[in-house]
XYZ file of C-alpha atoms in Angstrom:
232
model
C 35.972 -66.773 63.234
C 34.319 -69.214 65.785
C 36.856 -71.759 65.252
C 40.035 -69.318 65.118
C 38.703 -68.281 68.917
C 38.213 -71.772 69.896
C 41.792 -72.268 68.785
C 42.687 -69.615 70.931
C 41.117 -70.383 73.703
C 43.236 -74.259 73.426
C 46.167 -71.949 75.340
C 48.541 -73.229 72.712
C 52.139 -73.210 74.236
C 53.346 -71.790 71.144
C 50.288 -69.144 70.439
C 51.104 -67.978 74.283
C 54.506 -67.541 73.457
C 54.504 -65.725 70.473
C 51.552 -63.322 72.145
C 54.046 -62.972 74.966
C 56.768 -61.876 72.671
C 54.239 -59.763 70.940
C 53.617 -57.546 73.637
C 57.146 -57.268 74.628
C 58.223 -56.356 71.516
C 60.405 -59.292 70.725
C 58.927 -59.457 67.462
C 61.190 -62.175 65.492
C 60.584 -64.175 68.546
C 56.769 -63.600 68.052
C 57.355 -64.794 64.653
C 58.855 -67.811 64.964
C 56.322 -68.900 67.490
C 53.370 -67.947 65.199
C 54.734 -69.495 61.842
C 55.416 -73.110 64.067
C 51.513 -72.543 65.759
C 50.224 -71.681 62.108
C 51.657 -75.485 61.242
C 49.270 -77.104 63.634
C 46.880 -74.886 62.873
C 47.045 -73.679 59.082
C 43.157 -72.839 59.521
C 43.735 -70.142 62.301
C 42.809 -67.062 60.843
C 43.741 -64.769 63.690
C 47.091 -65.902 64.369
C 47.634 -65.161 60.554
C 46.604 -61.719 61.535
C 48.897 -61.508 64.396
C 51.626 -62.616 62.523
C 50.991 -60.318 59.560
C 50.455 -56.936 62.024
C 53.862 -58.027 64.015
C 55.170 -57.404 59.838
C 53.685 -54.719 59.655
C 55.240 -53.467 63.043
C 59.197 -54.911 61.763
C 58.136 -52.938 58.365
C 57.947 -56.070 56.125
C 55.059 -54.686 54.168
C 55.342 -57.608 51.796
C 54.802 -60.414 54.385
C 52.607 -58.353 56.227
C 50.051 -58.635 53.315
C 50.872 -61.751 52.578
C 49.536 -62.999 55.767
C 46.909 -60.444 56.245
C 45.194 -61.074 53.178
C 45.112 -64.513 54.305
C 43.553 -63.808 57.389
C 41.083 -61.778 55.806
C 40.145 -65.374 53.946
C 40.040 -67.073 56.894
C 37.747 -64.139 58.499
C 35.925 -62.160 56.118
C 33.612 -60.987 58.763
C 36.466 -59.716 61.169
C 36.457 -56.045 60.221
C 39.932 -55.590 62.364
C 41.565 -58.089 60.009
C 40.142 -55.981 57.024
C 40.679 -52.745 58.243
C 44.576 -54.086 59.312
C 45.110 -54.923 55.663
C 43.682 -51.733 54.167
C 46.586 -50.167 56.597
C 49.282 -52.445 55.113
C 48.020 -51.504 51.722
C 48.335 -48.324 51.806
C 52.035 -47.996 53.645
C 52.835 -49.786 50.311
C 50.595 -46.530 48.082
C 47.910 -49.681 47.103
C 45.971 -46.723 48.205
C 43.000 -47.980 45.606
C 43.069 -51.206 47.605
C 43.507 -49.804 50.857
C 40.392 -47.397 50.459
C 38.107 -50.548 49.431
C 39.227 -52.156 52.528
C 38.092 -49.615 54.969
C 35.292 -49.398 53.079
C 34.658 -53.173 53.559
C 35.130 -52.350 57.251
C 32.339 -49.640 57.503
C 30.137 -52.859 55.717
C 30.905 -54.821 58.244
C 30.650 -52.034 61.453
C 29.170 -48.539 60.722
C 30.408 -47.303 63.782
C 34.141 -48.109 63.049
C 35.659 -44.724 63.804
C 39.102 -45.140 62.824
C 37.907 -46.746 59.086
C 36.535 -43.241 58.461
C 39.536 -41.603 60.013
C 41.917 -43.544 57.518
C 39.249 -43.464 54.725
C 39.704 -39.342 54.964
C 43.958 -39.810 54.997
C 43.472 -42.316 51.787
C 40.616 -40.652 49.889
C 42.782 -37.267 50.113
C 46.081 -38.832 48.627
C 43.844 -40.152 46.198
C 42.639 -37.320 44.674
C 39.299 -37.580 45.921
C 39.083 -34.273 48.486
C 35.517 -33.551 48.179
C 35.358 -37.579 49.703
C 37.938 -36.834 52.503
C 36.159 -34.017 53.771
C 32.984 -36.182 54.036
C 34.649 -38.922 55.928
C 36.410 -36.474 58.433
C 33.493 -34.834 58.649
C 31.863 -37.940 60.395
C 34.706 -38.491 62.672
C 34.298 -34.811 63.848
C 30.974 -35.127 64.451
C 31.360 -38.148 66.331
C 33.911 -37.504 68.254
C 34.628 -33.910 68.896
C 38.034 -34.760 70.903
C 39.949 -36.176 67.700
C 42.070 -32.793 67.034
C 43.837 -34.224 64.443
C 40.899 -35.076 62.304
C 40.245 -31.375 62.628
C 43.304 -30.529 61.398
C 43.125 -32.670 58.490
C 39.557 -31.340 57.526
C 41.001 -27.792 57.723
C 43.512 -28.602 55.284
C 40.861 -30.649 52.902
C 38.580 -27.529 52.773
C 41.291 -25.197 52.386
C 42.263 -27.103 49.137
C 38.677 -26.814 48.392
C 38.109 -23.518 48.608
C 36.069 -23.504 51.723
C 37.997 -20.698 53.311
C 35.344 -19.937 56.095
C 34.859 -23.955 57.230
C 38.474 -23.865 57.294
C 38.783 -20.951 59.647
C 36.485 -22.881 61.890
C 38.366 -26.003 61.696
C 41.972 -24.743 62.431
C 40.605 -22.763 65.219
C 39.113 -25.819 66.473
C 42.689 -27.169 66.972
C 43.652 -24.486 68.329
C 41.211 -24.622 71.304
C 42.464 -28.071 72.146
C 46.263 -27.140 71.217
C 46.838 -23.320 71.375
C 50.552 -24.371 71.035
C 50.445 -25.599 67.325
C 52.228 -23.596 64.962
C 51.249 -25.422 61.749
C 47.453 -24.639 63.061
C 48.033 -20.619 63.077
C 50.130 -20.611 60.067
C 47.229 -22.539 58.141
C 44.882 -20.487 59.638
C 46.580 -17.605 58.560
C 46.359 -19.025 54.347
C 42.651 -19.301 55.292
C 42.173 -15.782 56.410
C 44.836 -14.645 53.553
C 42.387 -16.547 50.765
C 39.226 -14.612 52.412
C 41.570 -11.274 52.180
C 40.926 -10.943 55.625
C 44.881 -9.515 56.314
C 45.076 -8.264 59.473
C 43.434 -11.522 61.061
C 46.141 -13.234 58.824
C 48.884 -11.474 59.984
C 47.971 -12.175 63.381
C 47.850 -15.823 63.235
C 51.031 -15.972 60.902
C 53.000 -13.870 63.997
C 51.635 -16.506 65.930
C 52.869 -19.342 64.501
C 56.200 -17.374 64.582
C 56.145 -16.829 67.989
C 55.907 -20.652 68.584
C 58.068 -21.472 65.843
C 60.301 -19.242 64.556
C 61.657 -21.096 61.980
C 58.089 -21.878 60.448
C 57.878 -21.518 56.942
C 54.804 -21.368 55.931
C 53.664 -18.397 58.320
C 57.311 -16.492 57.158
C 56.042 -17.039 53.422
C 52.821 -15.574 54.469
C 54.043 -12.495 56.455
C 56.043 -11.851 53.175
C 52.704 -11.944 50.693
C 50.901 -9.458 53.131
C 54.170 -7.224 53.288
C 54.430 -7.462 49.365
C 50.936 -6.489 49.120
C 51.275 -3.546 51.472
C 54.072 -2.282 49.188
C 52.096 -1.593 46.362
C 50.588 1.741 44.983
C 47.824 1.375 43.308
């Protein structure tokens, strides 16, 4: 890692132009600046990582890897490299791979938010749920402002059965967005599962009332109707 900074730090005409293009966007440009600094300097770890996220941006998942995996070679210490490939792994569903890689990441820096964010998006197209809802659990705790994570863990413990945690999570959104739809209408399958109907109701309405055409909260408006129509 020493030596890819020092290479850096040479202001390379060709690394400045290629970061230049980077930022502007110009990515082929950014490319073809990178791939002609990567022949002085075929030992450059970062700029291999450059290169391979400015793939990942153009949505050449193949050559993203391809480079990133070679940065991670060049760097194994650099958790962003790590963590960049576990994201290029799993656009491609190498979600087995990408999981290990945030996991190398949270090695390598404990405190590495985001690796628990995506280890919680991975671990719950994985299979693994009871997982997910650890590792979003951690970025909740840590940081209280990510509503999204929130969101997520409501859905992970309403898949698990943990209607009550799952109340308390959607209605955590809600607090910070009170103009989500898809947070009342899940909120309203939570309070459906703990047959608590009229609080149901009242968040599927909700949802309707923000978005009429939502689905899910018309699909759950028609269970509590179906149910009030029977005689027992």
């Amino acid at each position: 890692m020493a030596d890819s900074n020092r290479i850096l730090n040479l202001n390379d005409p060709e690394i400045m132009l290629a970061y230049e293009a980077e930022i502007k966007g110009e990515y082929p440009k950014a490319l073809e600046h990178y791939k002609i600094a990567l022949e002085k300097y075929p030992e450059a770890g970062i700029v291999y990582k450059h290169a391979g996220n400015v793939y990942y941006r153009e949505g050449y998942l193949k050559e993203a890897i391809e480079y990133l995996e070679k940065a991670v070679d060049l760097l194994p210490g650099y958790p962003t490299a790590i963590y960049d490939l576990g994201l290029a792994y799993y656009r491609q569903v190498r979600i087995d791979k990408g999981i290990k890689c945030m996991k190398k990441v949270l090695g390598i820096d404990p405190d590495f938010l985001m690796a628990n964010y995506w280890l919680g998006i991975m671990s719950y197209h994985y299979g693994h749920l009871r997982d997910a809802r650890l590792y979003y659990q951690v970025v909740t705790e840590k940081n209280p402002n990510f509503t999204i994570a929130f969101f997520h863990l409501g859905v992970t413990n309403l898949r698990l059965g943990f209607y009550d945690e799952s109340v308390r999570n959607f209605k955590e959104v809600i607090s910070k967005n009170p103009d989500s739809p898809a947070a009342y209408a899940l909120l309203g399958d939570a309070y459906l599962n703990l047959d608590q109907k009229i609080d149901a109701k009242n968040a599927y309405k909700h949802a309707l009332e923000l978005d009429p055409e939502d689905r899910k909260a018309q699909r759950g408006l028609a269970i509590i109707n179906d149910f009030n129509e029977v005689v027992f």
